[in-house]
């Protein structure tokens, strides 16, 4: 026993001498001062967890930096977790930044990496325009999950004009009422934005940004756009999000956007592996709120894949354009989408004169419905682009004949279960026997559909966002709610601030992070940590770890002794 304990103690002392053996767990309480918050953030090291206890944190921001100005950072093996603990009624801790003090609710400074932010309610109030979460240049491997971001004077989550930002996962968040400072004529008020404002100011090295299963609505500001990949963003994904009542569309710009991908950029649009992916999103009510405006539900440039999206109630449904940073259209896919109730063009495309076979427009259902709407605008599909098996309803410019654009063979009511722009109630699953079943282009169809149901490989995929299924147990009932969180659905997990932590991304590249578990009704933030910090007090994680290690070592030696003599083990 003595021999075992002595040898083990020496090893334990060596481990503790080289750094903390176990991560620490800290807490913050309402009423904490900004100086105390800054001191706590400065103390965070890889593996640590900081839990915000229930209540309001008025005039406080989470500025994630050390005292010297460098961003706090975990490691891939030991991420830092900042998590909120809900009260008994389910309310998340509410960080209310003071924008007149130039606060964002959260700021990730240059050098921040391997951090998870989850289960927080974030606002930024005042007369100045500030973001809910601002991400600086030089930030990577961040998970922003299961938060409520609302009542923000500026942009909800802003990576705008920042370079060297990558592997950011934004999942299961509800973001609404951003851009509330409508008196600021330059305040776009987007829910999320990344990239530069023009081809000449495109950001560098901004990639693998994933927005998944978020609920976005009621953006304000001058544009009120929903989700934007601007110039310089590549290999990034927006999937399974639900957007409604955005964009606002009252700015001097007469086109504003629901989802934007200007393209993968000058150095990336030629490579299909660098394309941005927009798939399986529901966009409802993106039409402009101001006369003379014509908003676009999805705007896509070269190096963008647009697949399996459902768009209801738009001015323009999907607009594909050749952007300044690309001399020719390449790696653009508009495949198996359903657009219903458009007052302008359900689909339009420009700049394809030099297109090659990497430009694909197939298997879409474009229904204008409104008397003023056109099913499509597709001037002379030229070059070697692949365009076929698209079905439309609405005014016809007569620019593309079958098999490129085909008039719907029957009324929408004979093709879809319940074609409507009203939710709940609308259902764009194909009816049994619909003429759109097996009518899409097999070689170019996606592998799955809006519900993540598989499509057949080769011949026989269906037109539009859905693949007809006899078994509808995984068919999500459309609603203005998190996708998969209302009715039944094939989307794994139910998003939102009540959703469980722990996320692993996919899509185009994606971030991989383990997060820290917990729901907003449990005691979130539990970990194998050792210390406990409460505002105004301190604790020693190393001392606790040392005591725990001694206890474990003694127990190990005690068990070996009870097992009988074993000289080789001792």
Coordinates of C-alpha atoms in Angstrom, one line a residue:
X1 CA 0.0 0.0 0.0
X2 CA 2.8 2.4 1.0
X3 CA 4.8 1.6 -2.1
X4 CA 1.7 2.1 -4.4
X5 CA 0.7 5.4 -2.7
X6 CA 4.2 6.9 -2.9
X7 CA 4.7 6.1 -6.5
X8 CA 1.3 7.3 -7.5
X9 CA 1.6 10.5 -5.5
X10 CA 4.8 11.4 -7.3
X11 CA 3.1 10.9 -10.7
X12 CA 0.1 13.0 -9.6
X13 CA 2.4 15.8 -8.5
X14 CA 4.1 15.8 -11.8
X15 CA 0.7 16.1 -13.6
X16 CA -0.4 18.9 -11.4
X17 CA 2.9 20.7 -11.8
X18 CA 2.5 21.0 -15.5
X19 CA -1.0 22.5 -15.5
X20 CA -4.5 22.0 -14.1
X21 CA -5.5 18.3 -14.1
X22 CA -9.2 19.1 -14.4
X23 CA -11.2 21.9 -15.9
X24 CA -12.9 24.5 -13.7
X25 CA -16.6 25.4 -13.5
X26 CA -17.6 29.0 -12.7
X27 CA -20.8 30.9 -12.3
X28 CA -22.1 34.4 -12.6
X29 CA -25.2 35.9 -10.9
X30 CA -27.4 38.9 -11.8
X31 CA -26.1 42.1 -10.2
X32 CA -22.5 41.2 -11.1
X33 CA -20.4 44.3 -12.2
X34 CA -18.8 44.6 -15.6
X35 CA -15.4 44.5 -14.0
X36 CA -16.3 41.2 -12.3
X37 CA -17.5 39.7 -15.6
X38 CA -14.2 40.8 -17.3
X39 CA -12.2 39.3 -14.5
X40 CA -14.0 36.0 -14.8
X41 CA -13.7 35.9 -18.6
X42 CA -10.0 36.6 -18.2
X43 CA -9.6 33.6 -16.0
X44 CA -11.1 31.1 -18.4
X45 CA -8.8 28.4 -19.7
X46 CA -9.3 25.4 -22.0
X47 CA -12.0 23.0 -20.7
X48 CA -13.6 25.5 -18.4
X49 CA -17.4 26.1 -18.1
X50 CA -18.9 29.5 -17.2
X51 CA -22.6 29.3 -16.2
X52 CA -24.9 32.3 -16.1
X53 CA -27.5 31.8 -13.4
X54 CA -31.1 32.9 -14.1
X55 CA -32.1 36.6 -14.2
X56 CA -31.3 39.8 -16.0
X57 CA -27.8 41.1 -16.6
X58 CA -28.6 44.7 -17.5
X59 CA -25.8 46.9 -18.9
X60 CA -23.4 43.9 -19.1
X61 CA -21.7 42.5 -22.1
X62 CA -19.7 39.3 -22.6
X63 CA -16.5 40.6 -24.2
X64 CA -14.5 37.4 -24.7
X65 CA -11.0 38.6 -24.1
X66 CA -8.2 38.4 -21.6
X67 CA -6.9 41.4 -19.8
X68 CA -4.2 41.9 -22.4
X69 CA -6.7 42.1 -25.2
X70 CA -6.3 38.6 -26.7
X71 CA -9.4 36.5 -27.3
X72 CA -10.1 33.7 -24.9
X73 CA -9.6 30.3 -26.5
X74 CA -10.1 26.6 -25.7
X75 CA -8.7 23.8 -27.6
X76 CA -10.3 21.1 -29.8
X77 CA -9.9 18.6 -27.0
X78 CA -11.0 21.1 -24.3
X79 CA -13.4 23.8 -25.6
X80 CA -14.6 26.6 -23.3
X81 CA -18.3 26.6 -22.7
X82 CA -20.4 29.6 -21.7
X83 CA -23.9 28.5 -20.9
X84 CA -27.1 29.8 -19.4
X85 CA -29.2 28.1 -16.7
X86 CA -32.9 28.7 -17.1
X87 CA -35.2 29.5 -14.1
X88 CA -38.1 27.2 -13.1
X89 CA -40.4 28.8 -15.8
X90 CA -37.9 28.2 -18.5
X91 CA -36.6 31.8 -18.9
X92 CA -33.0 32.0 -20.0
X93 CA -30.6 34.4 -18.3
X94 CA -30.9 37.7 -20.2
X95 CA -27.8 39.7 -21.1
X96 CA -29.0 43.2 -22.0
X97 CA -26.1 45.2 -23.5
X98 CA -26.2 49.0 -23.4
X99 CA -25.5 50.1 -26.9
X100 CA -24.9 53.7 -25.8
X101 CA -21.9 52.4 -24.0
X102 CA -20.9 50.7 -27.3
X103 CA -21.7 47.2 -26.0
X104 CA -22.7 44.2 -27.9
X105 CA -24.3 41.4 -25.9
X106 CA -21.4 39.1 -26.9
X107 CA -18.1 40.0 -28.7
X108 CA -15.7 37.4 -29.9
X109 CA -12.3 39.1 -30.1
X110 CA -9.4 38.2 -32.4
X111 CA -7.9 34.9 -31.2
X112 CA -11.2 33.4 -29.8
X113 CA -11.4 29.7 -30.7
X114 CA -13.1 26.5 -29.6
X115 CA -15.9 28.2 -27.6
X116 CA -19.5 27.1 -27.2
X117 CA -22.1 29.8 -26.4
X118 CA -25.5 28.3 -25.6
X119 CA -28.8 28.8 -23.7
X120 CA -28.5 32.6 -23.5
X121 CA -31.1 35.3 -24.1
X122 CA -29.2 38.2 -25.7
X123 CA -30.4 41.8 -26.4
X124 CA -28.7 45.1 -27.3
X125 CA -30.7 48.2 -26.4
X126 CA -30.1 51.9 -26.7
X127 CA -29.9 54.6 -29.3
X128 CA -26.7 53.5 -30.9
X129 CA -26.6 50.7 -33.4
X130 CA -24.8 47.6 -32.2
X131 CA -24.9 43.8 -32.9
X132 CA -26.2 41.1 -30.7
X133 CA -23.1 39.0 -31.3
X134 CA -20.1 40.6 -33.0
X135 CA -17.3 38.3 -34.4
X136 CA -14.0 40.0 -35.1
X137 CA -11.4 38.8 -37.6
X138 CA -9.2 35.9 -36.7
X139 CA -11.9 33.8 -34.9
X140 CA -12.5 30.1 -35.5
X141 CA -14.2 26.9 -34.2
X142 CA -17.2 28.5 -32.5
X143 CA -20.6 27.0 -31.7
X144 CA -23.5 29.4 -31.1
X145 CA -26.4 27.1 -30.1
X146 CA -29.9 27.2 -28.6
X147 CA -29.9 31.0 -27.9
X148 CA -32.7 33.6 -28.1
X149 CA -31.4 36.8 -29.8
X150 CA -33.9 39.6 -30.0
X151 CA -34.5 43.3 -29.4
X152 CA -31.1 44.2 -31.0
X153 CA -30.5 47.7 -32.4
X154 CA -28.3 46.4 -35.2
X155 CA -27.5 43.0 -36.7
X156 CA -28.3 39.8 -34.8
X157 CA -25.0 37.9 -35.5
X158 CA -22.4 40.0 -37.4
X159 CA -19.2 38.8 -39.1
X160 CA -19.5 41.5 -41.6
X161 CA -16.2 42.8 -43.2
X162 CA -14.2 40.5 -41.0
X163 CA -11.6 38.1 -42.5
X164 CA -9.9 34.9 -41.3
X165 CA -13.1 33.6 -39.7
X166 CA -13.9 29.9 -40.2
X167 CA -15.7 26.9 -38.7
X168 CA -18.6 28.7 -37.1
X169 CA -21.7 26.7 -36.3
X170 CA -24.9 28.7 -35.6
X171 CA -27.6 26.2 -34.8
X172 CA -31.0 26.1 -33.1
X173 CA -31.2 29.8 -32.3
X174 CA -34.3 32.0 -32.5
X175 CA -33.4 35.5 -33.9
X176 CA -36.0 38.2 -34.3
X177 CA -36.6 41.9 -34.1
X178 CA -33.1 42.9 -35.1
X179 CA -32.3 46.3 -36.5
X180 CA -34.7 48.0 -34.1
X181 CA -32.8 51.3 -34.5
X182 CA -34.7 52.2 -37.6
X183 CA -33.6 55.9 -37.3
X184 CA -30.2 54.8 -38.5
X185 CA -30.5 54.9 -42.3
X186 CA -27.4 52.7 -42.6
X187 CA -28.8 50.0 -40.4
X188 CA -29.6 46.9 -42.5
X189 CA -30.9 45.1 -39.5
X190 CA -30.1 41.6 -40.8
X191 CA -30.4 38.6 -38.6
X192 CA -27.0 37.3 -39.8
X193 CA -24.4 38.6 -42.2
X194 CA -20.8 37.7 -43.2
X195 CA -18.5 38.9 -45.9
X196 CA -17.7 42.2 -47.6
X197 CA -20.0 44.8 -49.1
X198 CA -18.6 44.6 -52.7
X199 CA -16.4 42.5 -54.9
X200 CA -13.6 45.0 -54.3
X201 CA -13.9 44.7 -50.5
X202 CA -14.5 40.9 -50.4
X203 CA -13.3 39.3 -47.1
X204 CA -10.5 36.7 -47.1
X205 CA -10.5 33.2 -45.6
X206 CA -14.1 33.2 -44.4
X207 CA -15.4 29.7 -44.9
X208 CA -17.2 26.8 -43.3
X209 CA -19.9 29.0 -41.7
X210 CA -22.9 26.8 -41.0
X211 CA -26.4 28.1 -40.1
X212 CA -28.7 25.2 -39.3
X213 CA -32.2 24.8 -37.9
X214 CA -32.6 28.4 -36.8
X215 CA -35.9 30.3 -36.6
X216 CA -35.5 33.8 -38.1
X217 CA -38.4 36.3 -38.2
X218 CA -39.5 40.0 -37.9
X219 CA -36.2 41.6 -38.9
X220 CA -36.5 45.4 -39.0
X221 CA -33.9 48.0 -39.9
X222 CA -33.9 49.6 -43.4
X223 CA -33.5 46.3 -45.3
X224 CA -34.3 43.7 -42.7
X225 CA -32.6 41.0 -44.7
X226 CA -32.6 37.5 -43.0
X227 CA -29.4 35.6 -43.7
X228 CA -26.5 36.9 -45.9
X229 CA -23.3 35.5 -47.3
X230 CA -21.8 38.5 -48.9
X231 CA -18.6 38.8 -51.0
X232 CA -15.8 36.5 -49.9
X233 CA -17.7 33.8 -48.1
X234 CA -17.2 30.3 -49.5
X235 CA -17.7 26.6 -48.6
X236 CA -20.5 27.6 -46.2
X237 CA -24.0 26.3 -45.6
X238 CA -27.6 27.5 -44.7
X239 CA -29.9 24.5 -44.2
X240 CA -33.1 23.6 -42.5
X241 CA -33.9 27.1 -41.3
X242 CA -37.3 28.7 -41.1
X243 CA -37.6 32.3 -42.1
X244 CA -40.7 34.5 -42.0
X245 CA -41.6 38.2 -42.0
X246 CA -38.2 39.1 -43.4
X247 CA -36.8 41.0 -45.3
X248 CA -38.5 44.2 -44.4
X249 CA -37.7 46.0 -47.6
X250 CA -38.1 49.8 -46.9
X251 CA -34.6 51.0 -47.7
X252 CA -33.5 53.0 -50.8
X253 CA -32.5 49.6 -52.3
X254 CA -35.6 48.3 -54.0
X255 CA -34.4 44.7 -53.8
X256 CA -33.8 43.1 -50.4
X257 CA -33.2 39.4 -49.6
X258 CA -34.4 36.6 -47.5
X259 CA -31.3 34.3 -48.1
X260 CA -28.3 35.7 -50.0
X261 CA -25.2 34.0 -51.4
X262 CA -23.5 36.4 -53.7
X263 CA -21.3 33.4 -54.7
X264 CA -18.1 31.7 -53.5
X265 CA -15.9 34.5 -54.7
X266 CA -13.3 35.1 -57.4
X267 CA -10.8 32.5 -56.1
X268 CA -13.4 29.8 -55.3
X269 CA -16.4 29.9 -57.6
X270 CA -14.6 27.7 -60.2
X271 CA -14.3 24.9 -57.6
X272 CA -17.5 23.0 -56.8
X273 CA -16.1 21.9 -53.5
X274 CA -16.0 25.6 -52.4
X275 CA -19.6 26.3 -53.3
X276 CA -22.0 27.7 -50.7
X277 CA -25.0 25.5 -50.1
X278 CA -28.6 26.7 -49.5
X279 CA -30.9 23.8 -48.9
X280 CA -34.1 22.6 -47.2
X281 CA -35.1 26.0 -45.9
X282 CA -38.6 27.3 -45.5
X283 CA -39.0 31.0 -46.5
X284 CA -42.5 32.5 -45.9
X285 CA -43.7 36.1 -46.5
X286 CA -40.6 37.6 -48.0
X287 CA -42.6 40.1 -50.2
X288 CA -41.7 43.8 -49.7
X289 CA -43.6 45.9 -47.2
X290 CA -43.3 49.0 -49.4
X291 CA -44.8 49.7 -52.8
X292 CA -42.3 49.8 -55.6
X293 CA -40.0 47.2 -54.0
X294 CA -39.4 43.7 -55.3
X295 CA -37.8 41.5 -52.7
X296 CA -36.1 38.2 -53.4
X297 CA -36.5 35.1 -51.3
X298 CA -33.2 33.5 -52.4
X299 CA -30.5 35.4 -54.3
X300 CA -27.7 33.2 -55.6
X301 CA -24.5 33.9 -57.5
X302 CA -21.7 31.7 -59.1
X303 CA -20.6 29.0 -56.7
X304 CA -23.9 28.5 -55.0
X305 CA -26.1 25.3 -54.7
X306 CA -29.8 26.0 -54.1
X307 CA -31.6 22.7 -53.4
X308 CA -34.9 21.5 -51.8
X309 CA -36.1 24.9 -50.6
X310 CA -39.7 25.8 -50.1
X311 CA -40.7 29.5 -50.8
X312 CA -44.2 30.8 -50.1
X313 CA -45.4 34.4 -50.6
X314 CA -42.6 36.3 -52.3
X315 CA -42.1 39.0 -54.9
X316 CA -39.2 37.1 -56.6
X317 CA -38.7 33.5 -55.6
X318 CA -35.2 32.6 -56.7
X319 CA -33.0 35.1 -58.6
X320 CA -29.6 33.8 -60.0
X321 CA -27.2 36.5 -61.1
X322 CA -23.7 36.8 -62.5
X323 CA -21.8 38.8 -59.9
X324 CA -18.9 41.2 -60.6
X325 CA -16.2 39.0 -59.0
X326 CA -16.9 36.2 -61.6
X327 CA -16.5 36.8 -65.4
X328 CA -18.6 33.7 -66.2
X329 CA -21.3 31.7 -64.5
X330 CA -20.0 28.4 -63.0
X331 CA -21.0 26.0 -60.2
X332 CA -24.6 27.3 -59.9
X333 CA -27.3 24.7 -59.1
X334 CA -31.0 25.5 -58.7
X335 CA -32.4 22.1 -58.3
X336 CA -35.7 20.6 -56.9
X337 CA -37.1 23.8 -55.2
X338 CA -40.7 24.7 -54.9
X339 CA -41.8 28.3 -55.2
X340 CA -45.5 29.2 -54.7
X341 CA -47.3 32.6 -54.8
X342 CA -44.8 35.1 -56.4
X343 CA -45.9 38.5 -57.5
X344 CA -42.9 39.1 -59.8
X345 CA -40.8 36.2 -61.1
X346 CA -41.0 32.8 -59.4
X347 CA -37.5 32.2 -60.9
X348 CA -35.1 34.3 -63.0
X349 CA -31.6 33.9 -64.2
X350 CA -29.1 36.2 -65.9
X351 CA -25.5 36.0 -67.2
X352 CA -25.4 32.4 -68.6
X353 CA -24.1 33.2 -72.1
X354 CA -20.8 31.5 -71.2
X355 CA -22.2 28.9 -68.8
X356 CA -20.8 25.4 -68.8
X357 CA -22.4 22.1 -67.5
X358 CA -21.7 23.1 -63.9
X359 CA -24.7 25.4 -64.2
X360 CA -27.8 23.2 -63.5
X361 CA -31.4 24.2 -63.4
X362 CA -33.6 21.1 -63.1
X363 CA -36.6 19.6 -61.3
X364 CA -38.1 22.8 -59.9
X365 CA -41.7 23.7 -59.5
X366 CA -42.3 27.4 -60.1
X367 CA -45.8 28.7 -59.4
X368 CA -46.4 32.4 -59.6
X369 CA -50.1 32.1 -58.6
X370 CA -50.6 35.9 -58.5
X371 CA -51.9 37.4 -61.8
X372 CA -48.9 39.8 -62.0
X373 CA -46.4 37.0 -61.6
X374 CA -44.3 35.2 -64.2
X375 CA -43.4 31.5 -63.8
X376 CA -39.8 32.2 -64.9
X377 CA -37.5 34.6 -66.8
X378 CA -34.7 32.7 -68.5
X379 CA -33.5 34.5 -71.6
X380 CA -32.1 32.0 -74.1
X381 CA -30.5 29.3 -72.0
X382 CA -27.2 29.2 -73.9
X383 CA -23.8 27.6 -73.5
X384 CA -23.6 24.1 -72.1
X385 CA -25.7 24.6 -69.0
X386 CA -28.0 21.8 -68.0
X387 CA -31.6 23.0 -67.9
X388 CA -34.6 20.6 -68.0
X389 CA -37.6 19.2 -66.3
X390 CA -38.7 22.5 -64.7
X391 CA -42.5 23.0 -64.4
X392 CA -44.1 26.4 -64.1
X393 CA -47.4 28.2 -63.7
X394 CA -47.9 31.9 -64.4
X395 CA -47.2 34.4 -67.2
X396 CA -44.7 33.0 -69.7
X397 CA -42.0 35.1 -71.4
X398 CA -41.8 32.3 -73.9
X399 CA -38.0 32.3 -73.5
X400 CA -37.5 28.6 -72.9
X401 CA -39.4 25.8 -74.4
X402 CA -39.8 22.2 -73.1
X403 CA -38.0 20.3 -71.9
X404 CA -36.3 23.3 -70.2
X405 CA -39.5 24.9 -68.9
X406 CA -42.8 22.9 -69.0
X407 CA -46.2 24.3 -68.2
X408 CA -47.8 22.5 -65.3
X409 CA -50.0 19.7 -66.7
X410 CA -52.8 20.3 -64.1
X411 CA -54.0 22.7 -61.5
X412 CA -51.9 22.9 -58.4
X413 CA -54.7 21.4 -56.3
X414 CA -54.4 18.2 -58.4
X415 CA -50.6 18.0 -57.9
X416 CA -50.0 18.9 -54.2
X417 CA -51.8 17.9 -51.0
X418 CA -52.7 21.5 -50.1
X419 CA -51.0 24.3 -52.1
X420 CA -51.3 27.5 -50.1
X421 CA -49.2 30.3 -48.7
X422 CA -51.0 30.0 -45.3
X423 CA -49.4 28.3 -42.3
X424 CA -50.3 26.1 -40.7
X425 CA -52.2 24.2 -43.3
X426 CA -50.1 24.4 -46.4
X427 CA -48.7 21.1 -47.6
X428 CA -46.6 20.7 -50.7
X429 CA -46.1 17.0 -50.5
X430 CA -47.2 15.6 -53.9
X431 CA -50.5 13.8 -54.1
X432 CA -50.5 10.2 -55.0
X433 CA -50.7 10.0 -58.8
X434 CA -49.4 13.6 -59.2
X435 CA -48.0 14.3 -62.7
X436 CA -44.8 15.6 -61.0
X437 CA -43.9 12.2 -59.5
X438 CA -40.9 10.6 -61.3
X439 CA -40.7 13.7 -63.6
X440 CA -37.5 15.3 -62.4
X441 CA -34.0 14.8 -63.8
X442 CA -32.3 11.8 -62.2
X443 CA -28.6 12.6 -62.7
X444 CA -28.9 16.1 -61.2
X445 CA -31.4 15.6 -58.4
X446 CA -30.2 15.9 -54.8
X447 CA -29.9 12.7 -52.7
X448 CA -32.7 13.7 -50.3
X449 CA -35.7 16.1 -50.1
X450 CA -37.0 18.8 -47.8
X451 CA -37.8 16.3 -45.1
X452 CA -34.5 14.5 -45.5
X453 CA -36.3 11.6 -47.1
X454 CA -34.1 9.8 -49.7
X455 CA -34.7 10.3 -53.4
X456 CA -34.1 7.4 -55.8
X457 CA -30.7 7.4 -57.4
X458 CA -30.7 7.4 -61.2
X459 CA -34.2 7.6 -62.8
X460 CA -37.4 8.6 -61.1
X461 CA -36.9 11.5 -58.6
X462 CA -39.9 13.8 -58.2
X463 CA -40.2 17.5 -59.2
X464 CA -40.1 20.1 -56.4
X465 CA -38.8 20.1 -52.8
X466 CA -40.5 16.8 -51.8
X467 CA -40.1 13.2 -52.8
X468 CA -43.5 11.5 -52.6
X469 CA -43.7 9.0 -49.8
X470 CA -46.5 6.5 -48.9
X471 CA -45.3 6.6 -45.3
X472 CA -45.7 10.2 -44.0
X473 CA -44.5 9.5 -40.4
X474 CA -41.5 11.7 -41.1
X475 CA -43.3 14.4 -43.0
X476 CA -43.0 17.7 -41.1
X477 CA -46.2 19.7 -40.7
X478 CA -45.2 23.1 -42.0
X479 CA -45.3 25.8 -39.4
X480 CA -43.8 29.1 -38.4
X481 CA -41.7 27.3 -35.9
X482 CA -38.4 25.4 -35.7
X483 CA -38.2 22.9 -38.4
X484 CA -39.0 19.5 -37.0
X485 CA -40.3 21.1 -33.8
X486 CA -44.0 21.1 -34.7
X487 CA -45.9 18.1 -35.7
X488 CA -43.7 15.3 -37.0
X489 CA -40.6 15.7 -39.1
X490 CA -37.6 14.1 -40.7
X491 CA -35.2 16.7 -39.5
X492 CA -33.2 15.2 -36.6
X493 CA -33.6 17.1 -33.4
X494 CA -36.0 19.9 -32.5
X495 CA -34.3 23.2 -32.5
X496 CA -34.7 26.2 -30.2
X497 CA -33.7 27.5 -26.8
X498 CA -35.3 24.5 -25.3
X499 CA -33.3 22.1 -27.4
X500 CA -30.5 20.0 -26.0
X501 CA -26.9 21.0 -26.3
X502 CA -24.1 19.1 -28.0
X503 CA -24.0 19.5 -31.8
X504 CA -22.1 18.1 -34.7
X505 CA -22.4 19.8 -38.0
X506 CA -22.2 18.5 -41.5
X507 CA -23.1 20.1 -44.8
X508 CA -20.3 21.8 -46.7
X509 CA -17.4 21.1 -44.5
X510 CA -19.0 22.1 -41.2
X511 CA -17.8 22.6 -37.7
X512 CA -17.5 19.7 -35.3
X513 CA -17.9 20.4 -31.7
X514 CA -19.1 18.6 -28.7
X515 CA -20.8 21.4 -26.8
X516 CA -21.9 21.0 -23.2
X517 CA -25.3 19.4 -22.7
X518 CA -28.3 20.6 -20.8
X519 CA -31.7 22.1 -21.7
X520 CA -33.0 25.4 -20.5
X521 CA -35.1 23.6 -17.8
X522 CA -32.2 21.6 -16.3
X523 CA -29.2 22.6 -14.4
X524 CA -27.2 23.2 -17.6
X525 CA -23.5 23.7 -17.5
X526 CA -22.7 20.6 -15.4
X527 CA -19.3 19.2 -16.3
X528 CA -16.4 17.4 -14.8
X529 CA -15.1 20.7 -13.6
X530 CA -13.6 21.4 -10.2
X531 CA -13.8 25.0 -9.3
X532 CA -16.8 27.1 -8.5
X533 CA -16.7 30.8 -8.9
X534 CA -19.5 33.0 -7.6
X535 CA -19.3 36.8 -8.2
X536 CA -17.4 38.2 -5.2
X537 CA -15.8 34.9 -4.2
X538 CA -13.1 32.6 -5.5
X539 CA -12.3 28.9 -5.5
X540 CA -9.2 26.8 -6.2
X541 CA -9.8 24.2 -8.9
X542 CA -6.2 22.9 -8.6
X543 CA -6.6 22.3 -4.8
X544 CA -9.9 20.5 -5.4
X545 CA -8.3 18.4 -8.1
X546 CA -5.4 17.5 -5.9
X547 CA -7.7 16.3 -3.1
X548 CA -9.8 14.3 -5.5
X549 CA -6.7 12.8 -7.0
X550 CA -5.4 11.7 -3.7
X551 CA -8.8 10.1 -2.8
X552 CA -8.9 8.2 -6.1
X553 CA -5.3 7.1 -5.7
X554 CA -6.0 5.8 -2.2
X555 CA -9.1 3.9 -3.3
X556 CA -7.1 2.4 -6.2
X557 CA -4.4 1.1 -3.9
X558 CA -7.0 -0.1 -1.3
X559 CA -8.7 -2.2 -4.1
X560 CA -5.4 -3.7 -5.2
X561 CA -4.6 -4.7 -1.6
X562 CA -8.0 -6.4 -1.2
X563 CA -7.4 -8.3 -4.4
X564 CA -4.4 -10.1 -3.0
X565 CA -0.6 -9.8 -3.5
X566 CA 0.4 -9.0 -7.1
X567 CA 4.0 -7.9 -7.2
X568 CA 3.9 -7.2 -10.9
X569 CA 1.1 -4.7 -10.4
X570 CA 2.7 -3.0 -7.4

